[in-house]
XYZ file of C-alpha atoms in Angstrom:
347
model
C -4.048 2.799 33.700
C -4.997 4.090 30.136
C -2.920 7.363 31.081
C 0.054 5.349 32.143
C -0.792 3.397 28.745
C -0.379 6.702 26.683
C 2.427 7.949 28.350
C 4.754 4.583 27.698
C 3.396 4.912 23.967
C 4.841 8.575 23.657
C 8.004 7.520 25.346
C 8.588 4.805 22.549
C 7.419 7.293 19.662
C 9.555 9.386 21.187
C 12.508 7.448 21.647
C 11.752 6.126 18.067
C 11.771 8.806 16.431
C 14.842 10.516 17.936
C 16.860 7.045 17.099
C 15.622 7.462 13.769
C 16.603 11.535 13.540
C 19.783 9.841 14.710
C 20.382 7.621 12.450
C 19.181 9.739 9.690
C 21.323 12.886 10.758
C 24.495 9.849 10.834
C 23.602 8.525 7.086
C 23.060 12.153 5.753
C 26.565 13.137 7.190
C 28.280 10.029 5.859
C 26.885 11.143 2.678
C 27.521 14.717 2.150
C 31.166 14.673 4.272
C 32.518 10.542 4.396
C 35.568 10.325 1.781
C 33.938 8.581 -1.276
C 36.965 8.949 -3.023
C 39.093 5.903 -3.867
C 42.546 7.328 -5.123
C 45.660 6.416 -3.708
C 47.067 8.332 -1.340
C 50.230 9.299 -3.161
C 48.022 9.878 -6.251
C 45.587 11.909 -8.085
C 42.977 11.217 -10.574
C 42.177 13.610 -13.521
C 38.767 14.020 -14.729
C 38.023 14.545 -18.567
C 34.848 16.490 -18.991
C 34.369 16.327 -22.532
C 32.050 19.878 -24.207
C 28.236 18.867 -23.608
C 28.817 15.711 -22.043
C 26.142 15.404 -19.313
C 25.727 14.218 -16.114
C 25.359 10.741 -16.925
C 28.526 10.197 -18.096
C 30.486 11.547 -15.844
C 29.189 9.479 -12.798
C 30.137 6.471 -15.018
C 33.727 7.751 -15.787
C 33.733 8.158 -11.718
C 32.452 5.079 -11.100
C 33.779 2.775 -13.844
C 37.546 4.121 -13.331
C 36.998 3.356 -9.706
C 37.421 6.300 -8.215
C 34.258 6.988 -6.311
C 32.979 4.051 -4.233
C 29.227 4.846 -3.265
C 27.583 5.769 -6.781
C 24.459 6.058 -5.582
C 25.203 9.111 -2.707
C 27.728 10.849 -4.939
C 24.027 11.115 -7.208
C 22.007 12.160 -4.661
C 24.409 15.009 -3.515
C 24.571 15.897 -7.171
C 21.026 16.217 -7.295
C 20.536 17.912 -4.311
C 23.467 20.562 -5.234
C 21.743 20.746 -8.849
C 25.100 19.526 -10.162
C 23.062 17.018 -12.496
C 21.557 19.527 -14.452
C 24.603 21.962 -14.783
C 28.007 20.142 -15.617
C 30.807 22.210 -16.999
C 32.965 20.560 -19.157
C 37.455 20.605 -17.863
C 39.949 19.219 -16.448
C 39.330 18.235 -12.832
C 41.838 17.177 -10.042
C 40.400 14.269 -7.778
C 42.214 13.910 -4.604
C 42.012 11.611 -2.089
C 39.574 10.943 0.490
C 37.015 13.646 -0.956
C 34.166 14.121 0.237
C 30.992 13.819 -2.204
C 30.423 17.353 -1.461
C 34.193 18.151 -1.945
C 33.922 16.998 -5.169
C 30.315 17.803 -6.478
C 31.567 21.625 -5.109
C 34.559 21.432 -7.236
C 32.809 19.992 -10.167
C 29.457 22.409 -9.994
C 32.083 25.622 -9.632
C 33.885 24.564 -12.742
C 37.369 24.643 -10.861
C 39.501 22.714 -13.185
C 43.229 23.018 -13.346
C 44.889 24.149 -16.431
C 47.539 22.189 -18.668
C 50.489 23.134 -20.178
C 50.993 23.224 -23.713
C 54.354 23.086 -24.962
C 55.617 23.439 -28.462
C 58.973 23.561 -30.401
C 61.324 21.953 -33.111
C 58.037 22.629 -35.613
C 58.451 21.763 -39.146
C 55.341 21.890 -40.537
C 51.694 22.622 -39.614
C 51.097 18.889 -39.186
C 54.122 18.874 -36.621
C 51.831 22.094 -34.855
C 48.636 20.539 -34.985
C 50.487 17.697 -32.826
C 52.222 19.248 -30.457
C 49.935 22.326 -29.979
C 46.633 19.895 -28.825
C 48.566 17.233 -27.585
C 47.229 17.725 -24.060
C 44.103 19.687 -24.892
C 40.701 18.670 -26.056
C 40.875 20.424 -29.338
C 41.944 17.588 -32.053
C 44.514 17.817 -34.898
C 42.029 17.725 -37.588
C 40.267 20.369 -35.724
C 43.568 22.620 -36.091
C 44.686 21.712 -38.952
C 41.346 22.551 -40.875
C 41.605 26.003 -39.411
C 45.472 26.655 -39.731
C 44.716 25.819 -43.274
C 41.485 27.999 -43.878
C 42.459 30.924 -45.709
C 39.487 32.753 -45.262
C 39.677 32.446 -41.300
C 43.376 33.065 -40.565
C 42.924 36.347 -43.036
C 41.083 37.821 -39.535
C 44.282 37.557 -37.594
C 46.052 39.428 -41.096
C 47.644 36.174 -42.181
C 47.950 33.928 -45.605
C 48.306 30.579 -45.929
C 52.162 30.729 -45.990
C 52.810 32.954 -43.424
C 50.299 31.751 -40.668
C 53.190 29.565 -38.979
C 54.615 32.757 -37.781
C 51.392 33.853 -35.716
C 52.745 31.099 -33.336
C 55.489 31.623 -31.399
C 57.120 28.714 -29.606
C 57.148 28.488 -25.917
C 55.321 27.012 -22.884
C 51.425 28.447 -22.152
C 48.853 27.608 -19.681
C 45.352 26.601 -21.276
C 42.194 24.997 -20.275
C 42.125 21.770 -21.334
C 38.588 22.557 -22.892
C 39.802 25.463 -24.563
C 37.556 25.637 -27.848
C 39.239 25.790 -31.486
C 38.661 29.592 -32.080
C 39.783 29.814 -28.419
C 43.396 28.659 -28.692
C 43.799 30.725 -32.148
C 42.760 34.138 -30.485
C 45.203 33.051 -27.501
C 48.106 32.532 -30.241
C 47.856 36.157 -31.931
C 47.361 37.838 -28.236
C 50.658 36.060 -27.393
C 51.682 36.898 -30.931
C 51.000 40.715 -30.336
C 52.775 40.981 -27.000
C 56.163 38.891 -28.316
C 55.867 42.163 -30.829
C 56.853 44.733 -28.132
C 57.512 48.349 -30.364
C 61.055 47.949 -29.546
C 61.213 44.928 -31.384
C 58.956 46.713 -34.298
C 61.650 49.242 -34.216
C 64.182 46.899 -34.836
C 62.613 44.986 -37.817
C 61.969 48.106 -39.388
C 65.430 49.243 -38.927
C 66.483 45.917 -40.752
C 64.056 46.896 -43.586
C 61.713 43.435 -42.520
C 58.039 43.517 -41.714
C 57.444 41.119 -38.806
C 56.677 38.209 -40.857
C 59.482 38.439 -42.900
C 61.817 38.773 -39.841
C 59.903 35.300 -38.930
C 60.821 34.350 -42.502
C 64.395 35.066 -41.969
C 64.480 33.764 -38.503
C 63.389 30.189 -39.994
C 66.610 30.007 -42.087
C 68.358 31.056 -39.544
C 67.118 28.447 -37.035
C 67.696 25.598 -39.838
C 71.503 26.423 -40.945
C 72.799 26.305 -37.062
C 72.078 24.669 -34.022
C 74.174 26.932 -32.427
C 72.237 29.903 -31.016
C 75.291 32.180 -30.725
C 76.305 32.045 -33.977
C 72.651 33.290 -35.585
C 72.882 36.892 -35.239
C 76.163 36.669 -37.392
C 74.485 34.464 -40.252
C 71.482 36.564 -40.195
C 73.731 39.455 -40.747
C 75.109 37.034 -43.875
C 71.966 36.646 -45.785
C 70.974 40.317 -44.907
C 74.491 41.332 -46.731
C 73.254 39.450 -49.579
C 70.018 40.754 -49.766
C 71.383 44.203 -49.779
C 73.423 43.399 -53.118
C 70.551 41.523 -54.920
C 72.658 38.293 -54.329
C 70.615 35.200 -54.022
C 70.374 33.688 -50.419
C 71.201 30.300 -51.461
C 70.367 28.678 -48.382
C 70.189 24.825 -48.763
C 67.224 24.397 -46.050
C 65.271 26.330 -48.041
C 65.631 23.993 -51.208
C 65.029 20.572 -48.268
C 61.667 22.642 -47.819
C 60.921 22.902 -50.886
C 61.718 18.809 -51.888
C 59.343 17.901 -48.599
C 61.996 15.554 -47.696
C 63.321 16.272 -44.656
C 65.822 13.655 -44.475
C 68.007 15.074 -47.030
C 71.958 15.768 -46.360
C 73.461 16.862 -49.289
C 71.994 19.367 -52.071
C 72.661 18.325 -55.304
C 72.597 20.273 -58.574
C 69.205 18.503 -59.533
C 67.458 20.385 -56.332
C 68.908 23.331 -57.077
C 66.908 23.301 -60.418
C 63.500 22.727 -58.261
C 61.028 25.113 -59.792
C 59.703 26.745 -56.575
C 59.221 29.666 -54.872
C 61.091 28.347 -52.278
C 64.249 27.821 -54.013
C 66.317 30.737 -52.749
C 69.248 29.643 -55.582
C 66.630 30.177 -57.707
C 64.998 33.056 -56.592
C 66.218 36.367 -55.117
C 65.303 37.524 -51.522
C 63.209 35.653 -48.842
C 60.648 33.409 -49.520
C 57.381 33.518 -49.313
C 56.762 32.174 -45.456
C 58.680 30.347 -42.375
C 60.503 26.958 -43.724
C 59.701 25.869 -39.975
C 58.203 27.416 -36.921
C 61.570 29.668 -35.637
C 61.916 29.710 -31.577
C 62.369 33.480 -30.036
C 65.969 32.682 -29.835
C 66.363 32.541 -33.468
C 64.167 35.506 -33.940
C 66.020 37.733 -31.521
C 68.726 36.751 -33.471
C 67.380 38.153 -36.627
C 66.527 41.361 -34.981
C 69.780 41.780 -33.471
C 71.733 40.905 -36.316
C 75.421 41.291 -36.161
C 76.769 43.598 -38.463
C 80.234 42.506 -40.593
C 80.762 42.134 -44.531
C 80.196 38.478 -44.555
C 78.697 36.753 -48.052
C 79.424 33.211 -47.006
C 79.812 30.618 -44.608
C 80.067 27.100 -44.595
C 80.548 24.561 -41.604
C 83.717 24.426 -40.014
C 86.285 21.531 -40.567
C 86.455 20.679 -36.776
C 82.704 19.380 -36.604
C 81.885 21.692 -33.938
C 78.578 22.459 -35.455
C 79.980 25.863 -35.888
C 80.459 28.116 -39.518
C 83.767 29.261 -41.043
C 82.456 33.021 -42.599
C 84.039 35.018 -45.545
C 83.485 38.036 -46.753
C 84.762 37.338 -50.466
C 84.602 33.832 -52.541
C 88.333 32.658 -52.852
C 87.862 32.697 -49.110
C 85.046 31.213 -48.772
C 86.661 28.390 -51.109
C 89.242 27.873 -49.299
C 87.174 27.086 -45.877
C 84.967 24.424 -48.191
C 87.924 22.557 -49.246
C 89.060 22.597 -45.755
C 85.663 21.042 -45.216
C 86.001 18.348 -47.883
C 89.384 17.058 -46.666
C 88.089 16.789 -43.255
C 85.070 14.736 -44.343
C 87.278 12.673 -46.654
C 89.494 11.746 -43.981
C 86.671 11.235 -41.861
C 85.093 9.110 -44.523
C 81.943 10.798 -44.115
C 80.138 11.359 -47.377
């Protein structure tokens, strides 16, 4: 009787235990491999790790933006994974349905996708520092104080007013938690490959150092909109520069004011005392008057080659220049200009 007694008791620690291995097998599944994920189907969820934030912080993002459901095992896979005391700071995709292990994987490995940081139509080094962090975590003020550190950009073999031409203007992949000195080093290796020895070759056939064709390239950029017609009024200011002539290019004087709003140059502008003011002042001067795009720098270094002094916009409004070689001509194409914005009664 006391046997049978003992064997009933071992049948129900038996059968005890193996529905609590069960059960405990079941909830430790659920919690490593269950989606704990609550994005929509259709969308995804990116994840700001900000430099040094800790663990904390980002199971409250998670939790607080709704996009895990179960707090509490998306912490104890963390834990167990030792993803608490090792977070790495990105930009994280969260798809739907993950799995707490999915995403403490994904998070522990540092897999983050990378964003794309565009920049053109630059102006001025505030414009840059806006467009050039816009979707990284570097801030403006962080950029700007460096862009406009004289000591620092000296490393990259840059002054203050020729530092604009280190970046050139295109689309690049980044980490979103790509650090200050980071993005800077990135700009002068992109900087240094744009500068192939073919186009070295070319700038020194034109008598420019690189910056200077980045100079050049600037006034280019700002007297036409129309990217075929650079090369030709490169090879216009080049002409003059050859003869000593003044460049007289009016964007150069709208630099040099700060207001980019003005139309119309006036005598009074033209008596700006400035290094910028190319009536002024013979030659190129001293940096970018924006940040040129590679079109407008290829069109510097493939300058066309004619015995053009002058242009001026063309009485049709096509955005396009009437050139002349001599000054009667060039008169003549002005006046032609006039009567067309008189008639227009555009002033």
């Amino acid at each position: 009787m006391q046997s049978e007694k003992r064997k009933n008791l071992l049948l129900v620690i038996l059968i005890a235990t193996s529905v609590l291995t069960i059960s405990l097998t079941f909830y430790f599944y659920q919690v490593f491999f269950s989606p704990n994920t609550m994005v929509e189907s259709d969308q995804t969820y990116m994840l700001k790790i900000p430099t040094n934030a800790v663990y904390k912080q980002v199971a409250n993002q998670l939790y607080d933006d709704k996009v895990i459901n179960d707090a509490v095992s998306f912490g104890f896979v963390a834990k167990v994974l030792g993803y608490q005391e090792d977070v790495k700071p990105g930009l994280y995709k969260v798809d739907p349905k993950m799995s707490n292990l999915d995403l403490v994987r994904m998070l522990r490995s540092g897999r983050q996708v990378p964003v794309k940081v565009t920049f053109n139509n630059v102006r001025t080094k505030e414009d840059l520092a806006e467009k050039i962090t816009a979707n990284l975590e570097v801030t403006q003020e962080q950029f700007l104080e460096m862009i406009q550190d004289s000591v620092y950009i000296r490393k990259f073999d840059f002054e203050e007013e020729t530092v604009m031409s280190m970046f050139i203007p295109n689309t690049y992949e980044f980490w979103w938690n790509t650090s200050p000195d980071a993005l800077f080093d990135r700009m002068y290796k992109e900087y240094e490959a744009f500068w192939t020895e073919e186009r070295k070759q070319k700038a020194q056939a034109l008598g420019l150092t690189q910056k200077e064709v980045s100079t050049l390239a600037s006034i280019v950029q700002a007297e036409s909109q129309k990217s075929d017609e650079r090369p030709k009024i490169s090879g216009v200011y080049l002409n003059r520069m050859k003869l000593g002539m003044p460049l007289q290019a009016d964007p150069t004087l709208v630099y040099a004011t700060g207001d980019f709003t003005l139309k119309r140059i006036l005598n009074v502008h033209k008596a700006i005392e400035s290094p910028y003011n190319t009536y002024k002042y013979a030659g190129l001067p001293p940096g970018p008057i924006n940040l040129p795009d590679i079109n407008s720098l290829n069109a510097v270094l493939n300058t066309e080659k004619h015995d053009y002094l002058y242009f001026c916009a063309k009485e049709d409004f096509s955005g396009y220049h009437a050139f002349a070689s001599n000054y009667d001509d060039h008169m003549n194409n002005a006046r032609r200009y006039q009567k067309a914005l008189n008639a227009a009664n555009i002033f």
